[in-house]
Every structure is written in structure tokens, then in C-alpha cells.
Coordinates of C-alpha atoms and ligand atoms in Angstrom, one line a residue:
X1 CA 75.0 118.5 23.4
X2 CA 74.6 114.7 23.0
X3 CA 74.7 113.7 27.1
X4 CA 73.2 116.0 29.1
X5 CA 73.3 114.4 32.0
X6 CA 77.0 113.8 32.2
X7 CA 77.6 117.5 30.5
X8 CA 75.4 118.6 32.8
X9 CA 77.5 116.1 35.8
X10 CA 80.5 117.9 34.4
X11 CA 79.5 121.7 33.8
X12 CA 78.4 121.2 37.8
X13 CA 81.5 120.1 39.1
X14 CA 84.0 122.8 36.8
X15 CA 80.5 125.9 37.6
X16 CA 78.0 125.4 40.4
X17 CA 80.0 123.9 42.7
X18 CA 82.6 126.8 43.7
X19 CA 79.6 128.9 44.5
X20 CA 77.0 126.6 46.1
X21 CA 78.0 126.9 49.5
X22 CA 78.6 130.6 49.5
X23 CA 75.0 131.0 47.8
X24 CA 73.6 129.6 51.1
X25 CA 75.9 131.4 53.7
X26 CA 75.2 134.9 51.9
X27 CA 72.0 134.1 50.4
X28 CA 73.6 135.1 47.2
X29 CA 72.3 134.5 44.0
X30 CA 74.7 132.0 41.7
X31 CA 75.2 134.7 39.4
X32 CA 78.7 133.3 38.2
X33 CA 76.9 129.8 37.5
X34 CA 74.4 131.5 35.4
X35 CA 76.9 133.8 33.8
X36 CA 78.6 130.4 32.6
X37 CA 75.4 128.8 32.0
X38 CA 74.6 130.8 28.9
X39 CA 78.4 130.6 28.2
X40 CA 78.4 127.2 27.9
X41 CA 74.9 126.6 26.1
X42 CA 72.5 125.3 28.9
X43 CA 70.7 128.2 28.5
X44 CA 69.5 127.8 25.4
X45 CA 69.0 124.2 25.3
X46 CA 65.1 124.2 24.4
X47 CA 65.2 127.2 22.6
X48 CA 64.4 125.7 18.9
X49 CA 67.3 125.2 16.9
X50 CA 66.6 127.6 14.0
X51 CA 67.1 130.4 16.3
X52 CA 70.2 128.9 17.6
X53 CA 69.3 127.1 20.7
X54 CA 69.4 122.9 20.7
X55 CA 65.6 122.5 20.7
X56 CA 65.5 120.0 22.9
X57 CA 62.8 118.9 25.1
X58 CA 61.5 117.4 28.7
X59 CA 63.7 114.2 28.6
X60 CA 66.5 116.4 28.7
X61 CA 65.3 119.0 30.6
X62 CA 65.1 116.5 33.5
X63 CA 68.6 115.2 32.7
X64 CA 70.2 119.0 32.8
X65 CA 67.8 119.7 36.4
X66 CA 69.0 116.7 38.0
X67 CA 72.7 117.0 37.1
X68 CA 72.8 120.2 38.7
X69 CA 70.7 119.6 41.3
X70 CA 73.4 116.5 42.5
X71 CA 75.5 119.7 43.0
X72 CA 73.4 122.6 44.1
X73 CA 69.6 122.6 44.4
X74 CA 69.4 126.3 44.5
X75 CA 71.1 126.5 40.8
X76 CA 69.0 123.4 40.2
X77 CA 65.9 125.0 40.7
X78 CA 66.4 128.6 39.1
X79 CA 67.5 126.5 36.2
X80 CA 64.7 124.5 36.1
X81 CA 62.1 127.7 36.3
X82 CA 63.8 129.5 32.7
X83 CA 63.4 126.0 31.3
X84 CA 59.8 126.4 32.3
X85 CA 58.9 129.5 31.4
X86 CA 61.0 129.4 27.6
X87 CA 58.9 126.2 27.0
X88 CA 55.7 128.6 26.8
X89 CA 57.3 130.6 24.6
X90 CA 58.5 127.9 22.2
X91 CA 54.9 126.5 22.5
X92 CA 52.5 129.7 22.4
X93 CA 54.8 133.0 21.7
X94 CA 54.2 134.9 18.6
X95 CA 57.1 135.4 16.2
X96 CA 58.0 139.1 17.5
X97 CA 58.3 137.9 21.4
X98 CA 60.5 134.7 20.5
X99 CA 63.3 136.6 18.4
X100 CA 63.5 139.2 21.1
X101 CA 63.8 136.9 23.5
X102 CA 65.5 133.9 21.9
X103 CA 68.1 136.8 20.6
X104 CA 68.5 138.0 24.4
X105 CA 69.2 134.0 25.4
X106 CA 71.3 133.2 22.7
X107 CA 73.4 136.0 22.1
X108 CA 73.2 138.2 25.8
X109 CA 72.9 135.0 28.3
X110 CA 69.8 136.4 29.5
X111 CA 67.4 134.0 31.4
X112 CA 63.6 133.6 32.1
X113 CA 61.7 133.3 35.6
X114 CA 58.0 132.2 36.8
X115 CA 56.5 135.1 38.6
X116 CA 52.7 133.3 39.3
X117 CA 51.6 132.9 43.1
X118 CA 50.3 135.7 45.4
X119 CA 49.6 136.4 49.0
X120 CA 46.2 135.6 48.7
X121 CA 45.7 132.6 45.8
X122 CA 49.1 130.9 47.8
X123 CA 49.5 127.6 46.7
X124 CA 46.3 128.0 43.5
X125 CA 48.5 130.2 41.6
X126 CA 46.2 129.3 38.9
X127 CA 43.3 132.1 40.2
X128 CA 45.7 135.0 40.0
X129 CA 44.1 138.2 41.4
X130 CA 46.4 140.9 40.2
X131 CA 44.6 143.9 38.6
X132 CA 44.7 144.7 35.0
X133 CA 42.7 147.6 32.9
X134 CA 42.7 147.3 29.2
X135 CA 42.7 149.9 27.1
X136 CA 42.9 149.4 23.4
X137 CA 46.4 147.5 22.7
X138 CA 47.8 148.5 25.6
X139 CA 47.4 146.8 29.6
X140 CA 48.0 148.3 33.2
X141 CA 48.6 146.0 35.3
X142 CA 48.5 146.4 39.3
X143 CA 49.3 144.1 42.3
X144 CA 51.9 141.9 44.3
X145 CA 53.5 138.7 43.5
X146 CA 54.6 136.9 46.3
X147 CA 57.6 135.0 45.9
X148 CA 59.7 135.2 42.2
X149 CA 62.5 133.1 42.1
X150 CA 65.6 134.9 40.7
X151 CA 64.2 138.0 41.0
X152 CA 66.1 141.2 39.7
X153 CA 68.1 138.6 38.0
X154 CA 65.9 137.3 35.5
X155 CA 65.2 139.3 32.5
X156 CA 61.4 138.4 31.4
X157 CA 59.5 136.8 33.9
X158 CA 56.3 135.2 32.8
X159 CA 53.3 136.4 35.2
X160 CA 49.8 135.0 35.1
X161 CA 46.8 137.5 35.3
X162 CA 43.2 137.6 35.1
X163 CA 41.7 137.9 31.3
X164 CA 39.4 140.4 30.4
X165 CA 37.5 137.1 29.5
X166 CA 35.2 135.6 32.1
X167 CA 37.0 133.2 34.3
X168 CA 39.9 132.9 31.9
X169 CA 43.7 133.8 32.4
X170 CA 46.6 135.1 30.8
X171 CA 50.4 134.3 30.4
X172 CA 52.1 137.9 30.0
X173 CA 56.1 138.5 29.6
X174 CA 56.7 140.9 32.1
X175 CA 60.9 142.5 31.0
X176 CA 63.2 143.5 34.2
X177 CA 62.9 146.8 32.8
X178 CA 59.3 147.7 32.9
X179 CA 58.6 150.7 34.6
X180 CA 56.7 150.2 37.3
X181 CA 58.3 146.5 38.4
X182 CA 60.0 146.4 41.6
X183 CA 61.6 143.8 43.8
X184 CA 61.6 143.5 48.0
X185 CA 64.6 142.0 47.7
X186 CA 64.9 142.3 51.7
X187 CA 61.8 140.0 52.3
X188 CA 63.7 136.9 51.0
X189 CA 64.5 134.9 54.1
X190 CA 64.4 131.3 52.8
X191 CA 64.9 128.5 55.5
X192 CA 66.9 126.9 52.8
X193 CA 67.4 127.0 48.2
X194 CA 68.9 131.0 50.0
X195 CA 70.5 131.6 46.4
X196 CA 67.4 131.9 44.8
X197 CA 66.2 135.1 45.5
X198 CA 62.6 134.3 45.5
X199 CA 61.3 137.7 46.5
X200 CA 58.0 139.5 46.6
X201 CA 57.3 141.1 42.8
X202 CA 55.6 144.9 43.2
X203 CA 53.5 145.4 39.8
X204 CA 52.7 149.6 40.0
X205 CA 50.9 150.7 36.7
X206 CA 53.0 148.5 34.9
X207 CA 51.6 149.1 31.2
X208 CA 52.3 146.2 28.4
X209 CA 51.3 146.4 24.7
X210 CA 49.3 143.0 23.9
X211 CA 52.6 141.3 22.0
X212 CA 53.8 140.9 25.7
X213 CA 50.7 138.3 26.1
X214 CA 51.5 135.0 25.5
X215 CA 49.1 133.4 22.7
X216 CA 45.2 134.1 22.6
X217 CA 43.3 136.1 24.7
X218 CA 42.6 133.8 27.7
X219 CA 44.4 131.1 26.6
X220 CA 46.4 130.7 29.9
X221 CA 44.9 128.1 31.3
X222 CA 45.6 126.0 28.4
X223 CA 49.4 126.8 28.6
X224 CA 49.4 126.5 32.4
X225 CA 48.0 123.1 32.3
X226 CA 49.6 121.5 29.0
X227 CA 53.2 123.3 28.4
X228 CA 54.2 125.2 32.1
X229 CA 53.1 122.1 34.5
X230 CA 54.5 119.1 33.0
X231 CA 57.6 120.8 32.5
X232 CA 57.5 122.6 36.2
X233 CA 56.3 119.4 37.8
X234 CA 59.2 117.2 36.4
X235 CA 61.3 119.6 36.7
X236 CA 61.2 119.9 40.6
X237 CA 61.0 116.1 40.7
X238 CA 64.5 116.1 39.4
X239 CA 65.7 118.7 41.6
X240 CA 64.5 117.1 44.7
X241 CA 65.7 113.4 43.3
X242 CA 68.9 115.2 42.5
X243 CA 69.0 116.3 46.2
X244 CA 68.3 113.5 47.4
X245 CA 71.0 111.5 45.4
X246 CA 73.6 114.0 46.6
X247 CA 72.5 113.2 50.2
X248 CA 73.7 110.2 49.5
X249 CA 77.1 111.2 48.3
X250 CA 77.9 113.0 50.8
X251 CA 76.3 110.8 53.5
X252 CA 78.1 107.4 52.4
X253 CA 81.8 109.3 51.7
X254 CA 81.5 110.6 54.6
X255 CA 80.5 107.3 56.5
X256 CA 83.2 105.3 54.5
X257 CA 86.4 108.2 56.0
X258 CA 84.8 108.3 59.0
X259 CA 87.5 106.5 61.5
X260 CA 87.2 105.4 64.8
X261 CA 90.5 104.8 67.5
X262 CA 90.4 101.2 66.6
X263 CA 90.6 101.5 63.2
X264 CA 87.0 100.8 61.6
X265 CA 84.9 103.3 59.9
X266 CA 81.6 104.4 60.7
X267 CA 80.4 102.5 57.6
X268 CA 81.3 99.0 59.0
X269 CA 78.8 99.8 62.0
X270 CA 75.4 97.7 60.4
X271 CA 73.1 100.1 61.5
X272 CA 74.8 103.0 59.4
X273 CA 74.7 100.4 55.9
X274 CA 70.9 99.8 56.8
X275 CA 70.8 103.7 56.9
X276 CA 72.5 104.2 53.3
X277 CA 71.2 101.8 51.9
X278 CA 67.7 103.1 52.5
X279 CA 68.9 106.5 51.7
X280 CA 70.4 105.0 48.4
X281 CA 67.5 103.1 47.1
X282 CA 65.0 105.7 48.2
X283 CA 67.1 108.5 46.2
X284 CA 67.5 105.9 43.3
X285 CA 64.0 105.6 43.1
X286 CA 62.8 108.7 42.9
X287 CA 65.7 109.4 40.0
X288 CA 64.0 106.7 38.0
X289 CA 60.6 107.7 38.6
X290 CA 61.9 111.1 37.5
X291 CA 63.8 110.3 34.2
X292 CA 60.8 107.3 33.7
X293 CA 57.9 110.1 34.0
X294 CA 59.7 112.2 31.6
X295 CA 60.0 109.6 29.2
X296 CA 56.8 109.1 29.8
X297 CA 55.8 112.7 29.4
X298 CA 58.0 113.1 25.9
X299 CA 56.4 110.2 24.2
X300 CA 52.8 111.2 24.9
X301 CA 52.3 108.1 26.8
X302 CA 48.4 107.2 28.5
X303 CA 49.6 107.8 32.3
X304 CA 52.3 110.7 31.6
X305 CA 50.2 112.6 33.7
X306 CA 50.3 110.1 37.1
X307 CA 53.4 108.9 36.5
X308 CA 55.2 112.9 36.6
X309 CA 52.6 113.6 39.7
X310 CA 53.8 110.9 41.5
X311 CA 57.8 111.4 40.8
X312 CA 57.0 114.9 41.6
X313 CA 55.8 113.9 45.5
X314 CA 57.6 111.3 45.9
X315 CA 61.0 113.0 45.2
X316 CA 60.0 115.9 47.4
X317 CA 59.2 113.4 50.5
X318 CA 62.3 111.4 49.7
X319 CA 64.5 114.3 49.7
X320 CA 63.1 115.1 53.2
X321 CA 63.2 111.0 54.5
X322 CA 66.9 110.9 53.1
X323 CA 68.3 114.4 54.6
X324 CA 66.5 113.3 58.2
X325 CA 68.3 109.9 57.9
X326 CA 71.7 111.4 56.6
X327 CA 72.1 113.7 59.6
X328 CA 71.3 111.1 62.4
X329 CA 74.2 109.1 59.9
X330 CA 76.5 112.5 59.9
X331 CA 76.7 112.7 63.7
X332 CA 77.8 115.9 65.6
X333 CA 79.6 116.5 62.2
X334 CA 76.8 117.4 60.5
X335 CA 75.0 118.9 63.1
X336 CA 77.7 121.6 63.2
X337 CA 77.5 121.9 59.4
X338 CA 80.6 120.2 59.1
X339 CA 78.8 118.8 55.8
X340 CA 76.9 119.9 54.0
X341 CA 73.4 117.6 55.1
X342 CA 71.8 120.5 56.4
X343 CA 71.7 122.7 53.9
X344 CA 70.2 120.3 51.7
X345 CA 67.8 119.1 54.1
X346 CA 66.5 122.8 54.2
X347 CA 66.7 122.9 51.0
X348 CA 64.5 120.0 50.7
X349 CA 62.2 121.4 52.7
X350 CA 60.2 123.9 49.9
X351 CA 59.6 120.7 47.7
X352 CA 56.6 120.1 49.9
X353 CA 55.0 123.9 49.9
X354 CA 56.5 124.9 46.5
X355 CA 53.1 125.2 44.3
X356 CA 51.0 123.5 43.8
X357 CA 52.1 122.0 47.1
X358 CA 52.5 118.1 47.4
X359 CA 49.1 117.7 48.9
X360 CA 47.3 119.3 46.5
X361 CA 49.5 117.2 43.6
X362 CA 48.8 113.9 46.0
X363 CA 45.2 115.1 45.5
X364 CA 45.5 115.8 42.0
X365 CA 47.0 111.9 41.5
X366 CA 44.4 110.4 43.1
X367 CA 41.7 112.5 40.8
X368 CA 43.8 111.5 37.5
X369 CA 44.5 107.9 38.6
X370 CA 40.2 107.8 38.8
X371 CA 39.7 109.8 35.9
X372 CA 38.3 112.5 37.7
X373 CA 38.6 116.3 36.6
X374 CA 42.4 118.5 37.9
X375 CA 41.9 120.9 39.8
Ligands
FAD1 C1 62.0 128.1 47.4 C2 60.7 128.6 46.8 C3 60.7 129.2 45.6 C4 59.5 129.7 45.0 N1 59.6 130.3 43.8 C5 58.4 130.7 43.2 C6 58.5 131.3 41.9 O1 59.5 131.4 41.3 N2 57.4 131.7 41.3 C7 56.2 131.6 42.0 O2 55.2 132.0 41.4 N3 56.1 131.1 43.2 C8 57.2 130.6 43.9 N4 57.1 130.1 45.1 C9 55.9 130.1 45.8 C10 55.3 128.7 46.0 O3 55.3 128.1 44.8 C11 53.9 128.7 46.7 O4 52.9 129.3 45.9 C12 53.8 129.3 48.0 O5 54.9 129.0 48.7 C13 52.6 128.8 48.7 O6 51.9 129.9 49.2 P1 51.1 129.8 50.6 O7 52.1 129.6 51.7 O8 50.2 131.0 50.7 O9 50.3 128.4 50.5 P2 48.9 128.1 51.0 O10 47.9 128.3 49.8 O11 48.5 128.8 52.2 O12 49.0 126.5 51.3 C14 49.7 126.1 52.5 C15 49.5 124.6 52.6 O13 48.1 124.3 52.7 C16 47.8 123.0 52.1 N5 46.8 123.2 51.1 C17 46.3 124.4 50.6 N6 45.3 124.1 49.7 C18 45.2 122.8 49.7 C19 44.3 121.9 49.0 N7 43.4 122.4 48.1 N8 44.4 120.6 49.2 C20 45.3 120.1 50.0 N9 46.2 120.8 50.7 C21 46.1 122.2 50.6 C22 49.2 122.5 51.6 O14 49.8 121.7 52.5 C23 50.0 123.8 51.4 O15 51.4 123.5 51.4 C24 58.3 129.6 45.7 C25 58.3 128.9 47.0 C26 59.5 128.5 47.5 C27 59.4 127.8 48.9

């Protein structure tokens, strides 16, 4: 895989695309997309190369989450959250846990999920509170996770839980098949990404032995902070800059066929350019924040850190701005979901709340842009 992006572009158009809209309508998981997903090699495209992934990293992470996401958000973001979670296992899994689940990728098309916020923690999915009792190598965990994204489909979701350490957490791979793990599959009602299948996780004396814990005893802080968020964080800035750039696909094609009696199209009218062009350049600038914050991020650049916060709001309000602008563009059409602006505007709409939300992040910028202590 030399050009993600336009691999990415492509595998979209040929793989996501015949399912996105039926993904919404049913609120269907893109089970097909992913089936082709690990056919085709995304799957594995950070797992390291001498278990026979293409080891690559964040730069083209972003590039494979915002080539989707120019197609279908939902797909986008699912992607994105196996990216995520495989990234702490590349960075902090022990030998036994990669092979099993490198082999699982690579040869089985199996695929990760993030299974970290709760009811009560909400957007601070950093303080988990589920329950766990140690008892020599083994762990028994209780409690509730609120909303997993691709749940039931996923095979190993990574779970953070309270170490037996003071204060300290733990990343834990928690398989589909544990007994004990249960999904409420029902209580997915998602205003919009309805593929994903982010449902509530029940966690009933599920037991582990400690080579399900990710790295060190309390050492999930660590991996939260360095390995999880900057790949999480750029990662949805790409989906919602993605979102936003396909808003404007849609939008200005649609403005450009769009014929009145006389003749003209809706895009001769100078109110409507104003309108796409603002929806262009705000969608182009969130796609180069995005790629430049990954860069950024790669390279171990000084600001990484502000410069991947602020892509991370700024494509989440964009996506918003541009959707609200596209549908006053799209008319009666896209009120009656004639296109397909609405979806994405609801889809748009968990970029602000999706943890940690963009106030805490806008919060978190101004604290790193002052040198001051996150959280
Ligand atoms: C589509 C979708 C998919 C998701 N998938 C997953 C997943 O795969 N895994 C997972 O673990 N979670 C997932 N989540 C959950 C998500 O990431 C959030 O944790 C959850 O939605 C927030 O919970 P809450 O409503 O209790 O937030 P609350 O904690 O109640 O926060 C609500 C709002 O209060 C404000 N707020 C709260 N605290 C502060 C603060 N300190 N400073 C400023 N403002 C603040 C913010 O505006 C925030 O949006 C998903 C959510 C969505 C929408």
C-alpha cells in the first residue's frame, strides 16, 4: 500500500459505498465493508510488518479514516476505533497477546473496538469505575460500559479498568467470547453514525488471566494519554473533515444539476456560490489541519499535541457549520432526504459529545497552548 488515500478513495467507492445508505435506514452494521476490509488489507495496515500487517503509522491512519469517511462516516469511524485500539497493542502488548491477535487480523479478518466510557464517568472515560477483584493471575471483572462501537462485531475490545494500584488504570483485551460479556444491542438508537452499533457492554463475572492486561500493572494511563489519544483524536478529526468534505460533494453536484424553467442552475444564483464556497474552504481546512496535525504528530514535532486538539474541534464544528449550510443549499430536496445531507449532518452531530467531548478538548488546548497540566 503506497497511497492510502487514493486506495483508500478507491476501496470506498468499489466497498462502503453500496452499504452506507442501508447502514443508516436499518441501523445495520457495514458488516460487508468490513468483511472486505480485511480482504483487501486495511485491516491490518499498522499491524507491524513482521507479523504480516504494513506497519504503518498515524500519517496514514488519517489518510485511510478520511478516505472512508468522504464515503461513509459510520465505516469511517468503526475503522478508525480498531486502528486505535491495535496501536496499543503494537505499542504495549506482550508477545503472547500480539500473535493471537495479529494472527486473528491477518489471517481471520477479525477487528478491534474501544470499549472505555460508562454511565457515570460519561465523557472522563479516563476514571473508569467498573469493578475488578484480583485473585492471583486471574481478574473478575464487573460492571457496564455505556456505549461500544461495533459491538458484537468486534472480536477484542480494549476496556479500561481501575488498577489494583492506587489511582492507576488498566488497558485489558476483553475477546467476544468471554463468558460473562454481553451486548444490549436494543439500546442503540443513534440520531445519526446508526451503522455503528455503539451499544451498552454488560461485564458479569467476566474472569481474565493477567496476559489479557495490556503492559504493566497500571500502566493505562500512560497508554491512554501517549498511544490511544493521539491516534483517537486524529482519527475523528479525519472522520468529521471527511464528512465535511463529502458535504461538499454532494452539496455543489447537486447545486451544479439543479435546473430551473429558464434554464440556469441553482449554482449560478450568487448566494448559493457564497454558500459552497464557505462550505468548501471550511471542509478544506479542517482536511489540512487534519493531515498537517498528523504530520505533525508522526514526526514528534513541539506542538503535535495543539495542533491534533485543534483539528480534532475544529473538524467536528465544521462538519456541523457545513451540514447546516448544505441543507439550507439542498432545498426541499434535502429536507425530504432526497440527498443524502441529513444523514451526514446527524452524523456529524456525535463529533461534539464523542469523548472526550469538544469542550473538554477546547479546554484541554487552551491548557496545552499555556503549558498547563491535561486533564
Ligand atoms: C456515535 C458514538 C460512538 C461512541 N462510541 C464509543 C466507543 O466505541 N467506546 C466508548 O468507550 N465510548 C463511545 N462513545 C461514548 C462517548 O465517547 C462519550 O463518552 C459519551 O457519549 C459521553 O457520555 P455522557 O453523555 O455521559 O457525557 P457527559 O460526561 O454527561 O458530558 C456531557 C457534556 O457535558 C460537557 N462537559 C462535561 N464535562 C466537561 C468538562 N470537564 N469541561 C467542559 N465541558 C464538559 C460537554 O459538553 C459534554 O459533551 C460513543 C459516542 C457516540 C456518540
Amino acid at each position: 500500500m503506497n497511497n492510502i488515500y487514493q486506495e483508500g478513495k478507491d476501496f470506498a467507492k468499489s466497498y462502503i459505498l453500496p452499504y452506507t445508505e442501508l447502514a443508516d435506514k436499518e441501523s445495520r452494521f457495514p458488516e460487508e465493508s468490513f468483511q472486505k476490509l480485511g480482504e483487501k488489507g486495511f485491516l491490518k495496515l499498522l499491524v507491524p510488518e513482521e507479523f504480516g500487517g504494513y506497519g504503518k503509522g498515524l500519517v496514514e491512519h488519517t489518510q485511510a479514516c478520511l478516505a472512508f469517511a468522504e464515503t461513509c462516516s459510520t465505516t469511517a469511524l468503526c475503522y478508525m476505533m480498531h486502528n486505535v485500539a491495535l496501536m496499543c497493542i503494537n505499542t504495549y502488548g506482550s508477545d503472547e497477546l500480539k500473535k493471537k491477535i495479529y494472527t486473528d487480523i491477518v489471517e481471520n479478518g477479525k477487528f478491534m473496538a474501544l470499549a472505555y466510557s460508562e454511565i457515570g464517568t460519561g465523557t472522563h472515560f479516563y476514571k473508569p469505575e467498573v469493578n475488578v477483584e484480583v485473585n492471583g493471575e486471574n481478574s473478575t471483572f464487573n460492571g457496564r460500559k455505556s456505549m461500544v462501537t461495533s459491538g458484537t462485531h468486534a472480536s477484542y475490545y480494549l476496556l479500561l479498568a481501575p488498577s489494583v494500584e492506587e489511582g492507576k488504570i488498566n488497558n485489558w483485551v476483553f475477546p467476544l467470547d468471554s463468558k460473562g460479556l454481553t451486548f444490549e444491542m436494543s439500546n442503540w438508537n443513534g440520531l445519526g453514525m446508526r451503522g455503528n452499533s455503539s451499544c451498552p457492554m454488560n461485564i458479569d463475572n467476566v474472569t481474565l488471566d493477567s496476559s489479557y492486561r495490556v503492559g504493566p500493572e497500571g500502566s493505562g494511563q500512560e497508554q491512554v494519554f501517549n498511544v490511544v489519544a493521539p491516534f483517537f483524536i486524529t482519527g475523528l478529526a479525519a472522520v468529521y473533515s471527511g464528512t465535511a468534505m463529502h458535504m461538499f460533494n454532494v452539496i455543489s453536484n447537486y447545486a451544479a444539476e439543479r435546473k430551473y424553467p429558464d434554464g440556469s442552475t441553482l449554482s449560478n444564483i450568487e448566494t448559493v456560490q457564497i454558500h459552497i464556497g464557505q462550505i468548501y474552504k471550511n471542509a478544506a481546512a479542517a482536511r489540512a489541519m487534519t493531515v498537517d496535525a498528523a504530520n505533525a504528530g508522526a514526526n514528534g514535532e513541539s506542538d503535535a499535541l495543539a495542533k491534533i486538539l485543534a483539528a480534532r474541534v475544529f473538524a467536528s464544528e465544521t462538519a456541523i457549520e457545513c451540514g447546516t449550510l448544505a441543507m439550507r443549499v439542498g432545498g426541499g430536496k434535502a429536507y425530504n432526504k432526497a440527498l443524502p445531507i441529513e444523514r451526514l449532518l446527524r452524523d456529524s452531530y456525535a463529533g461534539q459529545v464523542m469523548a472526550p467531548s469538544t469542550d473538554v478538548l477546547t479546554v484541554w488546548l487552551g491548557k496545552a497552548l499555556t503549558g498547563q497540566m491535561i486533564p
